[in-house]
Amino acid sequence: MSRRRAIYVGLLIGGALVACGGVRAQQTQPDPTRATNAAGDEPLRRLDPSTLAGGDYGGTEPAPLAGGDYGLTSPTETDTAVPGPALIGDPLASPPGGAQPRRPEPPDFRADEEAYAPTGVRAGAFILRPSLETAGGYDSNPLRDPGGGKSSPFYRLRGVLDAQSDWERHEVTVKLDGQIRRYTDLPSPGYEPNLSAVVDGRFDVTRQTQITSQLRASLTTPRRGDPDTPTNIKGDEVDKSIGATLGASHAFNRLSFKVEGLVDRYLFNDAKLQNGETLDNSDRIYNAYEIRARGAYELSPALQPFAEVAVDTRDYDRTIGDDGRRLGSSGYAIRGGARFEATRLITGEAAIGYGRQTPKDNDLKPVDGLIFDADVTWSATALTTVRLNAQTSFQETTLDGAGGVLERTAGVAIEHRLRRNLILTGRADYARSSYRGIGRMDDGLTLTLEGEYRLNRTLSMIGSFQHERLDSNLPGEDYKASIIEFGMRVRR
């Protein structure tokens, strides 16, 4: 255990040094293309589930727990000699509650959008893009009660800060995201805080060799209706995590390799119950260690096949859980796929493979299955953008008799511009959670319609309607909920 802790501390220190090492890089003159790139990136920022007006209603927790890829940008023209970050998520490094796949780099968009696109704020060698949202709405079933439950109005406040270095070499990007939401008519309501911080660093040793790192931390409130979260909690049940990734990549002409090590610690606070008792969550705290390697070959600038392998272990602070099971697991994942660009209108990445997560308790069944991951963007017309995504992940669970959860998600998001400053976004997300060993199967569906009316570069009016439902093969676990929300967004 001491060796693992030494590795954990070493990765944290190494990640911090690499993330901050670029500060000594030579600062360039302000790049006039930054504002154009920001405008081009806008459609895919909105297609990201975390940027919808409804906040985190989509049923997944904020991504930057483990996963290593969240928050990275696709490689620029100066980085083509080395492999870029994966667009699709890592099945072993997915955080509790699932992970969201990354968005690919978008194509160039129309110049007339720049009249309503935020330009960012220059602060020394960094470009800052802050935003603030305030909204109010109504939820028909905030507790996700199978019987319908009591409806309630709510209010929500969210702030985001993106920062990116503007250097000739090396790169540091920072993403800070925080949100609270409070229901006004519920007994003992909490503020449902969701906070995350991700710092990515890239140190260009040579044109062919790079060292990459990531530091990440989060504080989240579990989604209501989650099978691992009791329904009689008073206030908020808060989960926390901290982690680091350290990696290196090198290119031999068209052949490239990348190796990364990930360390994450997941913390679960004890929860207060409505009857005054305290729920002990100490048997849920664990450390996750992972090593993954990826090799790719560039057949052409538009096609890059790759193969990837990852192994991990999850060690709990406690050896035995409250239910008597032996805690912990280890696993592996193998997949192959390709990054592609078809006619510059269709870009993305897709992979297929196999994974297995085996509990340390021999009485529990392992979680295994086919892996399919994809993240594809299609610029259907000058006014319409479509994004498809799919992801497979292997999750831990506290349910008695379950060895783990095989979670598959798929989604489609369509954005259409009615005018330069009037945007509609429709989204459909599907998730299937298979609890191995107890036969439980949950199917979740979320349908969302969002609108944004931009008054100028800075101020927007936002609104959304969402319908969420869960169908389970266990009686008394199904629920439905509809949410409507209106608010305002301020950006720079």
Short mmCIF file of C-alpha atoms in Angstrom, two decimals:
data_model
loop_
_atom_site.label_atom_id
_atom_site.label_comp_id
_atom_site.label_asym_id
_atom_site.label_seq_id
_atom_site.Cartn_x
_atom_site.Cartn_y
_atom_site.Cartn_z
CA MET A 1 0.00 0.00 0.00
CA SER A 2 2.91 2.34 0.75
CA ARG A 3 4.25 1.83 -2.77
CA ARG A 4 0.88 2.76 -4.26
CA ARG A 5 0.71 5.86 -2.12
CA ALA A 6 4.21 6.79 -3.29
CA ILE A 7 3.10 6.38 -6.91
CA TYR A 8 0.01 8.48 -6.17
CA VAL A 9 2.05 11.33 -4.64
CA GLY A 10 4.63 11.12 -7.43
CA LEU A 11 2.02 11.45 -10.14
CA LEU A 12 0.40 14.40 -8.40
CA ILE A 13 3.75 16.20 -8.08
CA GLY A 14 4.79 15.32 -11.62
CA GLY A 15 1.47 16.43 -13.05
CA ALA A 16 1.71 19.74 -11.23
CA LEU A 17 5.24 20.36 -12.51
CA VAL A 18 4.32 19.62 -16.12
CA ALA A 19 1.06 21.59 -15.95
CA CYS A 20 2.88 24.61 -14.61
CA GLY A 21 6.15 24.13 -16.47
CA GLY A 22 4.89 25.91 -19.56
CA VAL A 23 4.85 29.19 -17.65
CA ARG A 24 8.45 29.68 -18.70
CA ALA A 25 7.52 29.33 -22.35
CA GLN A 26 8.00 32.29 -24.65
CA GLN A 27 4.87 34.47 -24.83
CA THR A 28 3.68 35.41 -28.31
CA GLN A 29 1.80 38.41 -29.57
CA PRO A 30 -2.02 38.23 -29.28
CA ASP A 31 -3.37 35.86 -31.93
CA PRO A 32 -6.27 37.41 -33.88
CA THR A 33 -7.53 33.93 -34.82
CA ARG A 34 -8.40 33.12 -31.21
CA ALA A 35 -11.73 34.96 -31.44
CA THR A 36 -12.56 33.18 -34.71
CA ASN A 37 -11.76 29.81 -33.18
CA ALA A 38 -13.94 30.65 -30.21
CA ALA A 39 -16.84 31.37 -32.54
CA GLY A 40 -16.26 28.11 -34.39
CA ASP A 41 -16.23 26.17 -31.15
CA GLU A 42 -19.59 27.53 -30.01
CA PRO A 43 -21.91 24.92 -31.62
CA LEU A 44 -20.11 21.98 -30.03
CA ARG A 45 -19.92 23.73 -26.66
CA ARG A 46 -23.70 23.88 -26.74
CA LEU A 47 -24.01 20.26 -27.85
CA ASP A 48 -22.03 19.20 -24.78
CA PRO A 49 -24.63 17.95 -22.23
CA SER A 50 -22.95 19.88 -19.43
CA THR A 51 -23.68 23.20 -21.16
CA LEU A 52 -27.43 22.73 -21.54
CA ALA A 53 -29.64 25.15 -19.72
CA GLY A 54 -30.85 22.32 -17.50
CA GLY A 55 -27.40 21.88 -15.97
CA ASP A 56 -26.78 18.27 -14.93
CA TYR A 57 -30.30 16.96 -15.51
CA GLY A 58 -29.00 14.57 -18.14
CA GLY A 59 -28.25 11.94 -15.52
CA THR A 60 -24.43 11.91 -15.64
CA GLU A 61 -22.10 13.42 -13.11
CA PRO A 62 -19.60 16.11 -14.16
CA ALA A 63 -16.89 14.45 -16.16
CA PRO A 64 -13.61 15.50 -14.60
CA LEU A 65 -13.35 12.77 -11.96
CA ALA A 66 -11.18 10.21 -13.70
CA GLY A 67 -10.85 9.85 -17.40
CA GLY A 68 -7.83 11.94 -18.17
CA ASP A 69 -9.16 13.23 -21.49
CA TYR A 70 -11.74 15.71 -20.25
CA GLY A 71 -10.99 19.33 -21.03
CA LEU A 72 -8.27 18.70 -23.61
CA THR A 73 -8.45 20.29 -27.03
CA SER A 74 -7.75 18.49 -30.26
CA PRO A 75 -4.23 18.90 -31.65
CA THR A 76 -3.45 22.01 -33.63
CA GLU A 77 -1.46 22.08 -36.87
CA THR A 78 1.81 22.31 -34.94
CA ASP A 79 1.02 19.10 -33.04
CA THR A 80 0.28 16.74 -35.91
CA ALA A 81 3.48 14.74 -35.44
CA VAL A 82 2.31 13.29 -32.15
CA PRO A 83 -0.92 11.51 -31.21
CA GLY A 84 -3.65 13.80 -29.95
CA PRO A 85 -5.93 13.12 -26.99
CA ALA A 86 -8.63 10.52 -27.45
CA LEU A 87 -12.03 11.88 -28.39
CA ILE A 88 -13.80 8.90 -26.85
CA GLY A 89 -13.81 8.10 -23.15
CA ASP A 90 -11.84 5.49 -21.25
CA PRO A 91 -14.06 2.56 -20.10
CA LEU A 92 -11.89 1.83 -17.05
CA ALA A 93 -11.32 5.43 -15.96
CA SER A 94 -14.97 6.46 -16.07
CA PRO A 95 -16.09 8.10 -12.82
CA PRO A 96 -19.02 6.90 -10.71
CA GLY A 97 -22.15 7.87 -12.57
CA GLY A 98 -20.57 7.60 -16.01
CA ALA A 99 -18.39 9.85 -18.12
CA GLN A 100 -19.15 12.12 -21.02
CA PRO A 101 -17.18 11.69 -24.23
CA ARG A 102 -15.15 14.62 -25.46
CA ARG A 103 -16.14 16.78 -28.38
CA PRO A 104 -14.01 16.74 -31.54
CA GLU A 105 -12.51 19.89 -32.99
CA PRO A 106 -15.21 21.63 -35.07
CA PRO A 107 -14.85 22.88 -38.64
CA ASP A 108 -14.74 26.59 -39.43
CA PHE A 109 -18.09 28.36 -39.14
CA ARG A 110 -19.58 31.43 -40.78
CA ALA A 111 -18.05 34.83 -40.19
CA ASP A 112 -21.43 36.42 -39.49
CA GLU A 113 -21.64 34.45 -36.23
CA GLU A 114 -18.82 36.53 -34.79
CA ALA A 115 -21.22 39.39 -34.13
CA TYR A 116 -22.78 37.28 -31.34
CA ALA A 117 -19.82 35.12 -30.27
CA PRO A 118 -17.94 35.96 -27.05
CA THR A 119 -14.39 37.12 -27.71
CA GLY A 120 -12.81 36.21 -24.39
CA VAL A 121 -10.64 38.32 -22.12
CA ARG A 122 -6.87 38.48 -22.43
CA ALA A 123 -4.98 38.21 -19.13
CA GLY A 124 -1.27 38.22 -19.84
CA ALA A 125 -0.43 35.03 -21.72
CA PHE A 126 -3.90 33.53 -21.24
CA ILE A 127 -7.27 33.88 -22.95
CA LEU A 128 -10.11 33.73 -20.40
CA ARG A 129 -13.70 32.85 -21.26
CA PRO A 130 -15.95 33.31 -18.22
CA SER A 131 -19.70 32.74 -18.14
CA LEU A 132 -22.47 32.98 -15.56
CA GLU A 133 -25.96 31.47 -15.65
CA THR A 134 -28.93 32.13 -13.41
CA ALA A 135 -32.21 30.34 -13.95
CA GLY A 136 -35.43 29.19 -12.35
CA GLY A 137 -37.72 26.34 -13.20
CA TYR A 138 -40.16 23.65 -12.20
CA ASP A 139 -39.55 19.91 -11.68
CA SER A 140 -42.52 17.52 -11.64
CA ASN A 141 -40.66 14.84 -9.64
CA PRO A 142 -37.48 16.19 -8.02
CA LEU A 143 -37.00 13.14 -5.75
CA ARG A 144 -37.44 10.75 -8.71
CA ASP A 145 -40.16 8.98 -6.76
CA PRO A 146 -41.69 5.93 -8.53
CA GLY A 147 -45.12 7.13 -7.40
CA GLY A 148 -44.65 10.59 -8.89
CA GLY A 149 -43.79 12.36 -5.66
CA LYS A 150 -44.16 16.05 -4.92
CA SER A 151 -43.32 18.64 -7.56
CA SER A 152 -41.30 21.74 -6.74
CA PRO A 153 -39.98 24.96 -8.22
CA PHE A 154 -36.21 25.46 -8.11
CA TYR A 155 -33.54 28.02 -8.81
CA ARG A 156 -30.08 27.42 -10.20
CA LEU A 157 -26.80 29.34 -10.40
CA ARG A 158 -23.80 28.26 -12.46
CA GLY A 159 -20.40 29.79 -13.21
CA VAL A 160 -17.74 28.60 -15.68
CA LEU A 161 -14.23 29.82 -16.39
CA ASP A 162 -12.15 28.49 -19.29
CA ALA A 163 -8.54 29.62 -19.66
CA GLN A 164 -6.04 28.72 -22.37
CA SER A 165 -2.43 29.75 -22.76
CA ASP A 166 -1.35 31.64 -25.89
CA TRP A 167 2.25 30.50 -26.24
CA GLU A 168 4.38 29.54 -29.18
CA ARG A 169 5.24 26.21 -27.53
CA HIS A 170 3.73 24.20 -24.69
CA GLU A 171 0.17 24.67 -23.48
CA VAL A 172 -1.84 24.97 -20.27
CA THR A 173 -5.63 24.90 -20.19
CA VAL A 174 -7.84 25.39 -17.15
CA LYS A 175 -11.54 24.70 -16.72
CA LEU A 176 -13.44 25.65 -13.58
CA ASP A 177 -17.15 24.82 -13.32
CA GLY A 178 -19.49 25.29 -10.37
CA GLN A 179 -23.24 24.99 -9.91
CA ILE A 180 -25.83 24.96 -7.14
CA ARG A 181 -29.54 24.17 -7.38
CA ARG A 182 -32.14 24.37 -4.61
CA TYR A 183 -35.74 23.17 -4.59
CA THR A 184 -38.03 25.50 -2.69
CA ASP A 185 -40.90 23.13 -1.77
CA LEU A 186 -39.02 20.02 -0.63
CA PRO A 187 -38.49 19.04 3.02
CA SER A 188 -34.86 19.49 4.11
CA PRO A 189 -33.62 20.59 0.68
CA GLY A 190 -29.92 20.97 0.00
CA TYR A 191 -28.07 23.08 -2.55
CA GLU A 192 -26.90 20.14 -4.69
CA PRO A 193 -23.41 21.55 -5.26
CA ASN A 194 -21.46 20.38 -8.29
CA LEU A 195 -17.93 21.76 -8.60
CA SER A 196 -15.04 20.69 -10.80
CA ALA A 197 -11.55 21.91 -11.65
CA VAL A 198 -9.30 20.55 -14.39
CA VAL A 199 -5.80 21.73 -15.32
CA ASP A 200 -4.18 20.23 -18.42
CA GLY A 201 -0.53 20.71 -19.32
CA ARG A 202 1.46 19.87 -22.44
CA PHE A 203 5.24 20.20 -22.55
CA ASP A 204 6.72 20.03 -26.07
CA VAL A 205 10.09 18.32 -25.63
CA THR A 206 10.54 18.18 -29.42
CA ARG A 207 8.15 18.25 -32.36
CA GLN A 208 7.92 14.46 -32.09
CA THR A 209 7.85 14.11 -28.29
CA GLN A 210 5.47 15.53 -25.72
CA ILE A 211 4.84 15.14 -22.01
CA THR A 212 1.25 15.63 -20.93
CA SER A 213 -0.40 15.92 -17.54
CA GLN A 214 -3.70 16.61 -15.90
CA LEU A 215 -4.72 17.59 -12.39
CA ARG A 216 -8.41 17.26 -11.54
CA ALA A 217 -10.71 17.61 -8.58
CA SER A 218 -14.46 17.56 -8.12
CA LEU A 219 -17.24 17.83 -5.58
CA THR A 220 -20.57 16.42 -6.73
CA THR A 221 -24.05 15.63 -5.48
CA PRO A 222 -25.31 12.22 -6.69
CA ARG A 223 -28.19 12.28 -9.12
CA ARG A 224 -31.54 11.73 -7.43
CA GLY A 225 -32.91 8.33 -8.36
CA ASP A 226 -29.44 6.75 -8.40
CA PRO A 227 -29.73 3.17 -7.05
CA ASP A 228 -26.63 3.71 -4.88
CA THR A 229 -28.13 6.81 -3.22
CA PRO A 230 -30.82 6.44 -0.49
CA THR A 231 -34.00 8.43 -1.03
CA ASN A 232 -34.37 9.52 2.62
CA ILE A 233 -31.29 11.75 2.78
CA LYS A 234 -31.56 15.06 4.60
CA GLY A 235 -29.80 17.81 2.67
CA ASP A 236 -27.00 16.76 0.32
CA GLU A 237 -24.89 13.63 0.06
CA VAL A 238 -21.54 14.95 -1.19
CA ASP A 239 -18.98 12.95 -3.17
CA LYS A 240 -15.44 14.22 -3.80
CA SER A 241 -12.51 13.16 -5.94
CA ILE A 242 -8.97 14.19 -6.73
CA GLY A 243 -6.68 12.76 -9.38
CA ALA A 244 -3.78 13.17 -11.74
CA THR A 245 -2.58 11.88 -15.10
CA LEU A 246 0.99 11.85 -16.37
CA GLY A 247 1.87 10.66 -19.86
CA ALA A 248 4.31 10.81 -22.74
CA SER A 249 3.91 10.46 -26.49
CA HIS A 250 6.34 10.06 -29.36
CA ALA A 251 5.97 9.82 -33.13
CA PHE A 252 8.12 7.82 -35.55
CA ASN A 253 7.08 9.42 -38.81
CA ARG A 254 3.50 8.10 -39.32
CA LEU A 255 3.64 5.70 -36.36
CA SER A 256 2.95 7.15 -32.91
CA PHE A 257 2.74 5.84 -29.35
CA LYS A 258 1.31 7.24 -26.13
CA VAL A 259 1.53 5.94 -22.55
CA GLU A 260 -0.33 7.38 -19.55
CA GLY A 261 -0.66 6.64 -15.86
CA LEU A 262 -3.76 7.69 -13.91
CA VAL A 263 -4.33 7.91 -10.17
CA ASP A 264 -7.66 8.95 -8.63
CA ARG A 265 -9.08 8.96 -5.12
CA TYR A 266 -12.86 8.88 -4.58
CA LEU A 267 -14.28 10.13 -1.28
CA PHE A 268 -17.87 9.77 -0.06
CA ASN A 269 -19.02 11.81 2.92
CA ASP A 270 -21.32 10.31 5.52
CA ALA A 271 -24.92 11.39 4.89
CA LYS A 272 -27.59 12.60 7.30
CA LEU A 273 -30.91 10.77 7.09
CA GLN A 274 -34.30 12.36 7.69
CA ASN A 275 -34.83 10.21 10.81
CA GLY A 276 -31.73 11.76 12.38
CA GLU A 277 -29.40 8.80 11.84
CA THR A 278 -26.08 8.96 9.98
CA LEU A 279 -25.32 6.82 6.93
CA ASP A 280 -21.74 5.51 7.05
CA ASN A 281 -20.14 5.68 3.59
CA SER A 282 -16.61 4.72 4.62
CA ASP A 283 -16.87 1.42 2.73
CA ARG A 284 -17.26 3.32 -0.57
CA ILE A 285 -13.95 5.23 -0.43
CA TYR A 286 -11.32 3.88 -2.82
CA ASN A 287 -8.27 4.63 -4.95
CA ALA A 288 -8.14 3.83 -8.67
CA TYR A 289 -4.84 3.18 -10.48
CA GLU A 290 -4.61 2.75 -14.24
CA ILE A 291 -2.00 2.45 -16.97
CA ARG A 292 -3.01 2.72 -20.61
CA ALA A 293 -1.08 2.62 -23.88
CA ARG A 294 -2.14 3.60 -27.37
CA GLY A 295 -0.51 3.11 -30.76
CA ALA A 296 -1.70 4.76 -33.96
CA TYR A 297 -0.71 4.82 -37.62
CA GLU A 298 -1.58 7.70 -39.94
CA LEU A 299 -2.69 6.13 -43.21
CA SER A 300 -3.65 9.60 -44.44
CA PRO A 301 -4.39 12.98 -42.89
CA ALA A 302 -8.05 11.91 -42.84
CA LEU A 303 -7.65 8.40 -41.37
CA GLN A 304 -5.66 7.24 -38.34
CA PRO A 305 -6.34 3.68 -37.09
CA PHE A 306 -5.28 2.93 -33.51
CA ALA A 307 -5.14 0.17 -30.90
CA GLU A 308 -5.35 0.72 -27.15
CA VAL A 309 -4.94 -1.39 -24.03
CA ALA A 310 -5.56 -0.40 -20.39
CA VAL A 311 -5.25 -2.18 -17.04
CA ASP A 312 -6.50 -0.92 -13.69
CA THR A 313 -7.01 -1.77 -10.04
CA ARG A 314 -9.40 -0.27 -7.50
CA ASP A 315 -8.32 -0.49 -3.85
CA TYR A 316 -10.71 0.43 -1.04
CA ASP A 317 -9.70 1.91 2.31
CA ARG A 318 -11.68 -0.85 3.99
CA THR A 319 -11.07 -4.50 3.19
CA ILE A 320 -14.60 -5.65 4.07
CA GLY A 321 -17.80 -3.71 3.36
CA ASP A 322 -20.84 -3.27 5.59
CA ASP A 323 -22.54 -6.16 3.76
CA GLY A 324 -19.62 -8.52 4.40
CA ARG A 325 -18.20 -8.53 0.89
CA ARG A 326 -14.50 -8.20 0.13
CA LEU A 327 -14.00 -4.81 -1.49
CA GLY A 328 -11.94 -3.97 -4.56
CA SER A 329 -11.54 -5.07 -8.17
CA SER A 330 -9.11 -5.16 -11.08
CA GLY A 331 -9.68 -5.11 -14.79
CA TYR A 332 -8.51 -4.54 -18.33
CA ALA A 333 -9.84 -3.18 -21.61
CA ILE A 334 -8.67 -3.71 -25.19
CA ARG A 335 -10.06 -1.83 -28.14
CA GLY A 336 -9.23 -0.80 -31.68
CA GLY A 337 -10.66 1.92 -33.85
CA ALA A 338 -9.88 4.94 -35.96
CA ARG A 339 -9.92 8.70 -35.94
CA PHE A 340 -11.31 9.97 -39.21
CA GLU A 341 -12.35 13.00 -41.23
CA ALA A 342 -14.76 12.41 -44.11
CA THR A 343 -15.10 15.29 -46.57
CA ARG A 344 -14.41 17.73 -43.70
CA LEU A 345 -18.10 17.55 -42.84
CA ILE A 346 -17.93 14.37 -40.76
CA THR A 347 -15.19 14.09 -38.14
CA GLY A 348 -14.71 11.95 -35.09
CA GLU A 349 -13.44 8.75 -33.56
CA ALA A 350 -14.91 5.28 -33.08
CA ALA A 351 -13.63 2.09 -31.46
CA ILE A 352 -14.74 -1.43 -30.56
CA GLY A 353 -13.23 -3.85 -28.09
CA TYR A 354 -13.68 -5.96 -24.97
CA GLY A 355 -13.31 -5.23 -21.26
CA ARG A 356 -13.54 -7.07 -17.94
CA GLN A 357 -13.60 -5.90 -14.31
CA THR A 358 -13.18 -8.69 -11.73
CA PRO A 359 -14.11 -8.19 -8.05
CA LYS A 360 -11.71 -9.39 -5.37
CA ASP A 361 -14.61 -11.20 -3.72
CA ASN A 362 -14.84 -14.58 -5.46
CA ASP A 363 -18.56 -14.82 -4.65
CA LEU A 364 -19.30 -11.85 -6.92
CA LYS A 365 -19.61 -12.11 -10.68
CA PRO A 366 -17.17 -10.17 -12.88
CA VAL A 367 -18.41 -7.40 -15.14
CA ASP A 368 -17.42 -7.94 -18.76
CA GLY A 369 -18.71 -7.19 -22.20
CA LEU A 370 -18.23 -5.69 -25.61
CA ILE A 371 -16.96 -2.11 -25.69
CA PHE A 372 -18.25 0.35 -28.26
CA ASP A 373 -17.22 3.99 -28.05
CA ALA A 374 -17.80 6.75 -30.58
CA ASP A 375 -17.86 10.52 -30.88
CA VAL A 376 -18.82 11.82 -34.32
CA THR A 377 -19.78 15.31 -35.49
CA TRP A 378 -21.57 15.98 -38.77
CA SER A 379 -21.92 19.50 -40.17
CA ALA A 380 -25.07 18.67 -42.09
CA THR A 381 -25.61 22.20 -43.44
CA ALA A 382 -24.27 25.67 -42.81
CA LEU A 383 -26.95 26.06 -40.12
CA THR A 384 -27.22 22.53 -38.69
CA THR A 385 -24.76 20.47 -36.66
CA VAL A 386 -25.33 16.88 -35.53
CA ARG A 387 -23.33 15.02 -32.91
CA LEU A 388 -23.49 11.28 -32.18
CA ASN A 389 -21.81 9.64 -29.21
CA ALA A 390 -21.65 6.27 -27.50
CA GLN A 391 -19.67 5.00 -24.53
CA THR A 392 -19.16 1.85 -22.47
CA SER A 393 -17.91 1.92 -18.87
CA PHE A 394 -17.39 -0.43 -15.93
CA GLN A 395 -18.69 1.00 -12.65
CA GLU A 396 -18.55 0.14 -8.97
CA THR A 397 -21.77 -0.32 -6.97
CA THR A 398 -22.88 -0.78 -3.36
CA LEU A 399 -25.94 -2.93 -4.13
CA ASP A 400 -25.91 -6.27 -2.29
CA GLY A 401 -24.78 -9.18 -4.45
CA ALA A 402 -23.74 -7.05 -7.46
CA GLY A 403 -20.17 -7.39 -8.70
CA GLY A 404 -20.37 -4.14 -10.66
CA VAL A 405 -22.25 -2.28 -13.36
CA LEU A 406 -21.82 -2.46 -17.12
CA GLU A 407 -23.08 0.89 -18.38
CA ARG A 408 -23.72 1.71 -22.03
CA THR A 409 -24.78 5.16 -23.17
CA ALA A 410 -25.70 6.60 -26.55
CA GLY A 411 -26.89 10.01 -27.59
CA VAL A 412 -27.66 12.31 -30.47
CA ALA A 413 -27.73 16.11 -30.38
CA ILE A 414 -28.95 18.35 -33.20
CA GLU A 415 -28.42 22.09 -33.29
CA HIS A 416 -30.11 24.36 -35.80
CA ARG A 417 -29.78 28.11 -36.21
CA LEU A 418 -33.08 29.77 -37.03
CA ARG A 419 -31.21 33.07 -37.14
CA ARG A 420 -27.66 34.14 -36.36
CA ASN A 421 -28.64 34.76 -32.75
CA LEU A 422 -31.46 32.23 -32.29
CA ILE A 423 -30.39 28.62 -31.73
CA LEU A 424 -32.45 25.52 -31.03
CA THR A 425 -30.86 22.31 -29.74
CA GLY A 426 -32.58 18.94 -29.46
CA ARG A 427 -31.02 16.03 -27.65
CA ALA A 428 -31.88 12.39 -26.95
CA ASP A 429 -29.78 10.33 -24.52
CA TYR A 430 -30.18 6.66 -23.70
CA ALA A 431 -28.40 4.68 -20.96
CA ARG A 432 -28.57 1.01 -19.99
CA SER A 433 -27.12 -0.14 -16.66
CA SER A 434 -26.67 -3.87 -16.13
CA TYR A 435 -25.98 -4.91 -12.52
CA ARG A 436 -24.05 -8.17 -12.77
CA GLY A 437 -24.94 -10.83 -10.25
CA ILE A 438 -28.40 -9.61 -9.23
CA GLY A 439 -30.13 -9.46 -12.62
CA ARG A 440 -31.11 -5.80 -12.38
CA MET A 441 -31.40 -3.85 -15.64
CA ASP A 442 -32.16 -0.12 -15.78
CA ASP A 443 -32.98 1.73 -19.00
CA GLY A 444 -32.88 5.52 -18.87
CA LEU A 445 -34.08 7.96 -21.51
CA THR A 446 -33.71 11.74 -21.48
CA LEU A 447 -35.21 14.05 -24.13
CA THR A 448 -34.23 17.71 -24.14
CA LEU A 449 -35.16 20.78 -26.15
CA GLU A 450 -33.14 23.92 -25.50
CA GLY A 451 -33.35 27.41 -26.94
CA GLU A 452 -30.94 30.33 -26.76
CA TYR A 453 -31.62 33.88 -27.92
CA ARG A 454 -28.49 36.02 -28.02
CA LEU A 455 -29.12 39.70 -27.43
CA ASN A 456 -25.46 40.54 -28.07
CA ARG A 457 -22.00 39.05 -27.52
CA THR A 458 -22.46 39.07 -23.76
CA LEU A 459 -26.10 38.47 -22.86
CA SER A 460 -28.38 35.57 -23.80
CA MET A 461 -31.84 34.39 -22.79
CA ILE A 462 -32.02 30.62 -22.33
CA GLY A 463 -34.80 28.11 -21.83
CA SER A 464 -35.21 24.35 -21.87
CA PHE A 465 -37.72 21.55 -21.49
CA GLN A 466 -36.64 18.07 -20.49
CA HIS A 467 -38.38 14.76 -19.96
CA GLU A 468 -36.57 12.04 -18.05
CA ARG A 469 -37.65 8.48 -17.36
CA LEU A 470 -36.18 5.29 -15.92
CA ASP A 471 -37.54 1.81 -16.64
CA SER A 472 -36.23 -1.01 -14.45
CA ASN A 473 -36.93 -4.74 -14.45
CA LEU A 474 -37.28 -4.52 -10.66
CA PRO A 475 -40.70 -3.44 -9.34
CA GLY A 476 -40.95 -0.04 -7.70
CA GLU A 477 -37.86 1.45 -9.34
CA ASP A 478 -39.39 3.21 -12.37
CA TYR A 479 -39.92 6.95 -12.42
CA LYS A 480 -40.74 9.85 -14.73
CA ALA A 481 -39.95 13.55 -14.46
CA SER A 482 -40.44 16.66 -16.57
CA ILE A 483 -38.44 19.83 -16.07
CA ILE A 484 -38.91 23.29 -17.53
CA GLU A 485 -36.47 26.14 -17.01
CA PHE A 486 -35.87 29.75 -18.09
CA GLY A 487 -32.89 31.94 -17.34
CA MET A 488 -30.12 34.23 -18.45
CA ARG A 489 -26.51 33.64 -19.48
CA VAL A 490 -23.73 36.24 -19.38
CA ARG A 491 -20.45 35.54 -21.22
CA ARG A 492 -17.26 37.28 -22.20
#
